Short mmCIF file of C-alpha atoms in Angstrom, two decimals:
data_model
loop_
_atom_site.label_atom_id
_atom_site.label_comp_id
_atom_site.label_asym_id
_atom_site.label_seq_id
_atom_site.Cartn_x
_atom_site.Cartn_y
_atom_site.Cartn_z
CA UNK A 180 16.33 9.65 -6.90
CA UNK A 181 16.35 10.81 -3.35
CA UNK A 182 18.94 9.96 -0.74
CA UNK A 183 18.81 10.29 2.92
CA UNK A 184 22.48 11.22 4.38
CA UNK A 185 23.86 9.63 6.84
CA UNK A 186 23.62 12.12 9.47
CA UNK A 187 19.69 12.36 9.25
CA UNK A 188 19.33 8.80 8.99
CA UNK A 189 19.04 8.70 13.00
CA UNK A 190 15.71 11.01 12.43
CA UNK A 191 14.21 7.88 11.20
CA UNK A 192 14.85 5.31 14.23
CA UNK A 193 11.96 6.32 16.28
CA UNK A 194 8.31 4.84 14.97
CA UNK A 195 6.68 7.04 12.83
CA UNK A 196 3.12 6.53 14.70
CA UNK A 197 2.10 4.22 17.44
CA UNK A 198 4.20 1.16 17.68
CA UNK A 199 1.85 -1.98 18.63
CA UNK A 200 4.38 -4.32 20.42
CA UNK A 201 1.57 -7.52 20.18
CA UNK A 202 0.63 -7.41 16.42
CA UNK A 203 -3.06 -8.51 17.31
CA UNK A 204 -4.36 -5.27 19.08
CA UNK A 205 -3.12 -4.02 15.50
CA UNK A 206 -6.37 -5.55 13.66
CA UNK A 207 -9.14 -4.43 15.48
CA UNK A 208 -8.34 -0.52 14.82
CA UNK A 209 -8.17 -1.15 10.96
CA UNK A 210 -11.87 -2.06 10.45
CA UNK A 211 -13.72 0.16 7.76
CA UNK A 212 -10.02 1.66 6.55
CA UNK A 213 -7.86 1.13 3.55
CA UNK A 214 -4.80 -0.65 4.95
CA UNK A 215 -1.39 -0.07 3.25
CA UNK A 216 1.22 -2.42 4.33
CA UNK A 217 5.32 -1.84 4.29
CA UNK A 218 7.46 -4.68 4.85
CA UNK A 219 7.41 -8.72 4.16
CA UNK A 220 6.23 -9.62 7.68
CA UNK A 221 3.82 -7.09 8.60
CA UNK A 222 1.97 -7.92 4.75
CA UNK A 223 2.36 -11.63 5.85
CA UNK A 224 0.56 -11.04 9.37
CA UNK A 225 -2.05 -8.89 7.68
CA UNK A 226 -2.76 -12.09 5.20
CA UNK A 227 -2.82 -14.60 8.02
CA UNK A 228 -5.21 -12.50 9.61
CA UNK A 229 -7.78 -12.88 6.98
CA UNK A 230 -6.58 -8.92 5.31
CA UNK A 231 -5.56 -7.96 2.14
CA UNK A 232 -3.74 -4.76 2.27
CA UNK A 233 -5.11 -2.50 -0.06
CA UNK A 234 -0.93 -1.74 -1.07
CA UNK A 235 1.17 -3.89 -0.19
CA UNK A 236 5.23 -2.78 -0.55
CA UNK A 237 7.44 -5.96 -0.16
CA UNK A 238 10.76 -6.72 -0.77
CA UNK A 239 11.75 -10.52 0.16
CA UNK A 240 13.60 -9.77 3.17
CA UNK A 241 13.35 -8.96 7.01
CA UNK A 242 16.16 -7.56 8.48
CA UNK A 243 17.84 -7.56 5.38
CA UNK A 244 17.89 -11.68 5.19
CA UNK A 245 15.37 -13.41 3.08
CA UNK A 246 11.93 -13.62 4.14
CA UNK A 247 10.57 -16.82 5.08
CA UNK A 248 7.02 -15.62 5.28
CA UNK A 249 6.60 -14.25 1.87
CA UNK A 250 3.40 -12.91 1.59
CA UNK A 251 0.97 -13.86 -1.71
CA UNK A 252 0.67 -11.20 -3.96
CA UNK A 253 -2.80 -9.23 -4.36
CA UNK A 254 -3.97 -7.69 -7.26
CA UNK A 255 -1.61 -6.33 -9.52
CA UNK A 256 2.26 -6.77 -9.09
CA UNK A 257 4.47 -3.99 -9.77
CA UNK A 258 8.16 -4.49 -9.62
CA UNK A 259 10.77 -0.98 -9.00
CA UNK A 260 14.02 -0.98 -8.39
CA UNK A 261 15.23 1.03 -4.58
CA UNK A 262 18.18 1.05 -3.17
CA UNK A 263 18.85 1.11 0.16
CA UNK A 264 18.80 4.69 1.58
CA UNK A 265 16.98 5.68 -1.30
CA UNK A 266 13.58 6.36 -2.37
CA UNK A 267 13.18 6.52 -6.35
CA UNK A 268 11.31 8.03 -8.42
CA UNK A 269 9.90 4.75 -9.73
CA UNK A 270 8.90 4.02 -5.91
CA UNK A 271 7.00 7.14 -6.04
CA UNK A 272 5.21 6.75 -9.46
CA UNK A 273 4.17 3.16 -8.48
CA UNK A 274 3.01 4.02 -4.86
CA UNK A 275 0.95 6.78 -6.62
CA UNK A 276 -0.43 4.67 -9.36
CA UNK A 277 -1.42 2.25 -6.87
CA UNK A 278 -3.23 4.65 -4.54
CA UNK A 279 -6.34 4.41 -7.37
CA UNK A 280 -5.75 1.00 -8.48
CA UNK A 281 -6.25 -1.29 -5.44
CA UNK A 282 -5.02 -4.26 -4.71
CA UNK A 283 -1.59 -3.59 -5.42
CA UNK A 284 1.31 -5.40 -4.67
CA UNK A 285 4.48 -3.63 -5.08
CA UNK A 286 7.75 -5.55 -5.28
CA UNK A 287 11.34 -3.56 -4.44
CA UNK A 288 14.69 -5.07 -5.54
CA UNK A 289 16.60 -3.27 -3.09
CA UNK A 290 14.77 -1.85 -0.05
CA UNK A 291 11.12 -0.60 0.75
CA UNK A 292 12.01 1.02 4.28
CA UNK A 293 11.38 4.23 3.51
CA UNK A 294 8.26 3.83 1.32
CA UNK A 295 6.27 4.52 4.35
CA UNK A 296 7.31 8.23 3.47
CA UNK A 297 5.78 8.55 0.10
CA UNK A 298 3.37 6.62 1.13
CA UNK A 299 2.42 8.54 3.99
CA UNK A 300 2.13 11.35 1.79
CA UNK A 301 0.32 9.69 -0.66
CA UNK A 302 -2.44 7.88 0.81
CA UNK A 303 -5.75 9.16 1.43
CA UNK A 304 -6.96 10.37 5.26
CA UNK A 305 -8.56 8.09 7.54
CA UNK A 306 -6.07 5.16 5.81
CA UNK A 307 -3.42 3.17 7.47
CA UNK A 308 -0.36 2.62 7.45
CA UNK A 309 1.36 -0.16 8.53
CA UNK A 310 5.27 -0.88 8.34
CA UNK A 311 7.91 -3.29 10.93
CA UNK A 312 9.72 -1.97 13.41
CA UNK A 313 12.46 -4.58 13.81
CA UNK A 314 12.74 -6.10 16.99
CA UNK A 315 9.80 -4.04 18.57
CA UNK A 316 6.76 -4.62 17.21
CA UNK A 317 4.51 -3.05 14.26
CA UNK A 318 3.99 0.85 13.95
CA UNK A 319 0.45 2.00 13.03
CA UNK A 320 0.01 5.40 11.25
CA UNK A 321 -3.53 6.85 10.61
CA UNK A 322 -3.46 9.52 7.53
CA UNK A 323 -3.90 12.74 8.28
CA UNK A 324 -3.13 16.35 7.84
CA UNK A 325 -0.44 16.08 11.17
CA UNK A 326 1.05 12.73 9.19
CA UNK A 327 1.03 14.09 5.78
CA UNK A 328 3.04 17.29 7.50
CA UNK A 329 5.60 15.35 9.16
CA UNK A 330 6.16 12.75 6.31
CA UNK A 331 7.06 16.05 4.00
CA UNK A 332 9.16 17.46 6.94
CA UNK A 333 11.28 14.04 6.74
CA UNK A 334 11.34 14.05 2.97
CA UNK A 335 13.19 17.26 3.69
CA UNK A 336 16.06 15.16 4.78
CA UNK A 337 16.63 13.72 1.90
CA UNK A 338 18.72 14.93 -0.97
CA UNK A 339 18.15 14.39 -4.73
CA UNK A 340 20.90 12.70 -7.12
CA UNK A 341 20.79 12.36 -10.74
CA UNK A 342 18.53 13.75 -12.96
#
């Protein structure tokens, strides 16, 4: 399991890709993509929107309170335990499975936050990635070589625990 310290958890504060304040001038940019979702509300959105994330990483909650706007689950449902401040190895493995195995819903017992980092790493180019940035808005994240680069420079951060 990886953990990110405390002292680089500041690192991860700032959007990691162009936060969309007004979640509609989200959808027209993700025609023709694969669209990978993190977080209860932004999966939610997608869905009322008439799109089905191609992964979808959910946990119940929104600010760390239950969700009210659970999303409905798409395609396979695969359940891994996180902890907060963690990404697992079992996050990993499932985010990776699901990258050739679409729709996938992923469920966390703990926290998916920092999904968006495997993920990032992960997806194919020319995808997107979608995640919450509380009280702001929704951050948008097209795959690429420069994402992939700085989603490995964050996992850097992070230090591994346990076997």
């Amino acid at each position: 399991m990886l953990v990110l310290p405390k002292e680089s958890r500041k690192l991860f504060k700032d959007p990691f890709g162009i936060l969309h304040r007004d979640f509609s001038t989200v959808i027209p940019e993700l025609a023709g993509r694969a669209v990978y979702s993190v977080g209860d509300v932004v999966t939610h959105n997608l869905q009322k929107n008439g799109i089905t994330p191609a992964i979808a990483v959910v946990d119940g909650q929104t600010m760390r309170s239950p969700c009210s706007r659970m999303p409905e689950i798409s395609g396979e449902c695969i359940h891994v335990e996180n902890p907060a401040g963690t990404i697992t190895d079992d996050l990993v493995k499932a985010l990776t499975y699901a990258i050739d195995h679409t729709p996938v819903t992923i469920m966390v017992n703990g926290e998916e936050d920092l999904a968006v980092i495997p993920l990032v790493i992960a997806a194919p180019e020319a995808a997107i990635v979608l995640y919450g940035q509380p009280h702001k808005g929704v951050v948008l994240r097209t795959i690429d070589a420069e994402a992939k680069a700085a989603a490995k420079e964050l996992l850097r951060q992070f230090v591994r625990v346990g076997a």
